[in-house]
Amino acid sequence: AQSVTQPDIHITVSEGASLELRCNYSYGATPYLFWYVQSPGQGLQLLLKYFSGDTLVQGIKGFEAEFKRSQSSFNLRKPSVHWSDAAEYFCAVAGYNNNDMRFGAGTRLTVKP
Amino acid sequence: KAGVTQTPRYLIKTRGQQVTLSCSPISGHRSVSWYQQTPGQGLQFLFEYFSETQRNKGNFPGRFSGRQFSNSRSEMNVSTLELGDSALYLCASSLGGTGGNEQFFGPGTRLTVL
């Protein structure tokens, strides 16, 4: 079965600084990879997804992620963080033939003024 | 297009009771998945329904069950509630078919078991 590891439980960055959130996945075939964001008391919102093709994918709110098959990674990046980006971020993996999506434990992002 | 709706948003129950949560997917979506979110275990997959059939199931006890109706609306039931069932229950809908379909999440139902 697929699984996801997000090594960083909590990250603090200053507003305007760059951001990278790490995600490693385990899946036997080509995975579908996702990054979701969750604000307090809210559901999850999709930031971006990777299915195939270009390994650098662009998402909403200025986020991007790079798929690296050799490292089984799908790290999320943003060049300049805004205070409104403070939230919890989840990486997820799904297989082709099922909707059994597996999430990482999440990374909570704090943005310092 | 209206998003995924979940009712109720908040629920308080006592141990031993049972509870039913409801999820209305986005119009045209045939797949509904349920997740349990807790601080300790994170987001865990409960089950997925597609065209009224349970297609996938996570590793939860039989006290957790669900169903899907012909209009794709889904309900989740938890019987004999335990304190550890306190969680945010999220529902997500997608067009269905494959795992590549984007899942759209509802705001969740916050269940507290006393």
Short mmCIF file of N, CA, C and O in Angstrom, two decimals, chain A residues 53-92:
data_model
loop_
_atom_site.label_atom_id
_atom_site.label_comp_id
_atom_site.label_asym_id
_atom_site.label_seq_id
_atom_site.Cartn_x
_atom_site.Cartn_y
_atom_site.Cartn_z
N GLY A 53 4.12 13.65 -16.79
CA GLY A 53 4.60 14.75 -17.59
C GLY A 53 5.63 15.58 -16.87
O GLY A 53 6.47 15.06 -16.12
N ASP A 54 5.57 16.87 -17.08
CA ASP A 54 6.52 17.79 -16.49
C ASP A 54 6.61 17.59 -14.98
O ASP A 54 5.60 17.61 -14.28
N THR A 55 7.82 17.41 -14.49
CA THR A 55 7.99 17.09 -13.08
C THR A 55 7.87 18.30 -12.17
O THR A 55 7.82 18.15 -10.95
N LEU A 56 7.86 19.48 -12.72
CA LEU A 56 7.65 20.69 -11.94
C LEU A 56 6.23 21.16 -12.20
O LEU A 56 5.88 21.51 -13.32
N VAL A 57 5.42 21.15 -11.16
CA VAL A 57 4.02 21.52 -11.32
C VAL A 57 3.72 22.81 -10.57
O VAL A 57 4.24 23.03 -9.47
N GLN A 58 2.91 23.62 -11.18
CA GLN A 58 2.52 24.89 -10.58
C GLN A 58 1.13 24.74 -9.97
O GLN A 58 0.27 24.04 -10.50
N GLY A 59 0.94 25.40 -8.84
CA GLY A 59 -0.34 25.33 -8.19
C GLY A 59 -0.92 26.70 -7.91
O GLY A 59 -0.45 27.70 -8.45
N ILE A 60 -1.89 26.72 -7.05
CA ILE A 60 -2.52 27.99 -6.69
C ILE A 60 -1.70 28.69 -5.62
O ILE A 60 -0.81 28.08 -5.00
N LYS A 61 -1.97 29.96 -5.43
CA LYS A 61 -1.35 30.76 -4.37
C LYS A 61 0.17 30.85 -4.50
O LYS A 61 0.86 31.07 -3.51
N GLY A 62 0.71 30.66 -5.70
CA GLY A 62 2.14 30.80 -5.91
C GLY A 62 2.98 29.60 -5.51
O GLY A 62 4.21 29.68 -5.49
N PHE A 63 2.35 28.48 -5.20
CA PHE A 63 3.09 27.28 -4.82
C PHE A 63 3.48 26.46 -6.05
O PHE A 63 2.79 26.48 -7.07
N GLU A 64 4.57 25.74 -5.91
CA GLU A 64 5.00 24.78 -6.92
C GLU A 64 5.58 23.56 -6.21
O GLU A 64 5.92 23.63 -5.02
N ALA A 65 5.65 22.47 -6.93
CA ALA A 65 6.23 21.25 -6.36
C ALA A 65 6.98 20.52 -7.45
O ALA A 65 6.62 20.59 -8.63
N GLU A 66 8.02 19.81 -7.05
CA GLU A 66 8.84 19.08 -8.00
C GLU A 66 8.82 17.59 -7.66
O GLU A 66 9.11 17.20 -6.52
N PHE A 67 8.46 16.80 -8.63
CA PHE A 67 8.45 15.34 -8.49
C PHE A 67 9.84 14.82 -8.86
O PHE A 67 10.34 15.06 -9.95
N LYS A 68 10.44 14.07 -7.94
CA LYS A 68 11.73 13.45 -8.20
C LYS A 68 11.59 11.95 -7.95
O LYS A 68 11.62 11.50 -6.80
N ARG A 69 11.45 11.22 -9.04
CA ARG A 69 11.25 9.78 -8.92
C ARG A 69 12.42 9.09 -8.22
O ARG A 69 12.23 8.20 -7.40
N SER A 70 13.64 9.50 -8.54
CA SER A 70 14.82 8.84 -7.99
C SER A 70 14.91 8.99 -6.47
O SER A 70 15.49 8.15 -5.78
N GLN A 71 14.31 10.06 -5.95
CA GLN A 71 14.32 10.31 -4.51
C GLN A 71 12.97 10.03 -3.86
O GLN A 71 12.82 10.23 -2.66
N SER A 72 12.02 9.60 -4.65
CA SER A 72 10.65 9.38 -4.15
C SER A 72 10.17 10.58 -3.36
O SER A 72 9.62 10.46 -2.26
N SER A 73 10.39 11.75 -3.94
CA SER A 73 10.03 12.97 -3.22
C SER A 73 9.11 13.85 -4.06
O SER A 73 9.08 13.77 -5.30
N PHE A 74 8.40 14.68 -3.37
CA PHE A 74 7.47 15.62 -4.01
C PHE A 74 7.40 16.83 -3.09
O PHE A 74 6.43 17.07 -2.39
N ASN A 75 8.46 17.63 -3.09
CA ASN A 75 8.58 18.76 -2.17
C ASN A 75 7.83 19.98 -2.68
O ASN A 75 7.84 20.29 -3.87
N LEU A 76 7.23 20.67 -1.75
CA LEU A 76 6.44 21.87 -2.05
C LEU A 76 7.29 23.11 -1.78
O LEU A 76 7.99 23.18 -0.77
N ARG A 77 7.21 24.07 -2.69
CA ARG A 77 8.03 25.28 -2.54
C ARG A 77 7.19 26.52 -2.81
O ARG A 77 6.20 26.49 -3.54
N LYS A 78 7.67 27.61 -2.19
CA LYS A 78 7.11 28.92 -2.49
C LYS A 78 8.23 29.92 -2.31
O LYS A 78 8.93 29.91 -1.29
N PRO A 79 8.44 30.81 -3.27
CA PRO A 79 9.60 31.71 -3.20
C PRO A 79 9.49 32.77 -2.12
O PRO A 79 10.50 33.21 -1.56
N SER A 80 8.29 33.22 -1.81
CA SER A 80 8.11 34.28 -0.83
C SER A 80 6.82 34.04 -0.07
O SER A 80 5.72 34.14 -0.63
N VAL A 81 6.95 33.76 1.20
CA VAL A 81 5.80 33.37 2.01
C VAL A 81 5.05 34.61 2.53
O VAL A 81 5.66 35.61 2.91
N HIS A 82 3.74 34.50 2.53
CA HIS A 82 2.87 35.56 3.04
C HIS A 82 2.27 35.11 4.36
O HIS A 82 2.12 33.90 4.61
N TRP A 83 1.89 36.06 5.21
CA TRP A 83 1.34 35.70 6.53
C TRP A 83 0.12 34.80 6.38
O TRP A 83 -0.15 33.93 7.22
N SER A 84 -0.62 34.98 5.28
CA SER A 84 -1.84 34.18 5.08
C SER A 84 -1.54 32.73 4.72
O SER A 84 -2.46 31.91 4.64
N ASP A 85 -0.27 32.41 4.50
CA ASP A 85 0.09 31.01 4.19
C ASP A 85 0.18 30.15 5.44
O ASP A 85 0.33 28.93 5.34
N ALA A 86 0.11 30.76 6.60
CA ALA A 86 0.16 29.99 7.84
C ALA A 86 -1.02 29.02 7.87
O ALA A 86 -2.19 29.44 7.79
N ALA A 87 -0.72 27.74 7.97
CA ALA A 87 -1.75 26.70 7.88
C ALA A 87 -1.04 25.36 8.05
O ALA A 87 0.16 25.29 8.31
N GLU A 88 -1.81 24.29 7.89
CA GLU A 88 -1.21 22.96 7.89
C GLU A 88 -1.23 22.43 6.46
O GLU A 88 -2.22 22.57 5.74
N TYR A 89 -0.13 21.80 6.09
CA TYR A 89 0.04 21.33 4.72
C TYR A 89 0.18 19.81 4.72
O TYR A 89 0.95 19.25 5.49
N PHE A 90 -0.56 19.20 3.82
CA PHE A 90 -0.57 17.75 3.73
C PHE A 90 -0.17 17.30 2.33
O PHE A 90 -0.70 17.78 1.34
N CYS A 91 0.75 16.36 2.30
CA CYS A 91 1.11 15.68 1.07
C CYS A 91 0.31 14.38 1.02
O CYS A 91 0.08 13.74 2.07
N ALA A 92 -0.12 13.98 -0.16
CA ALA A 92 -0.93 12.77 -0.27
C ALA A 92 -0.57 12.01 -1.54
O ALA A 92 -0.14 12.60 -2.54
#
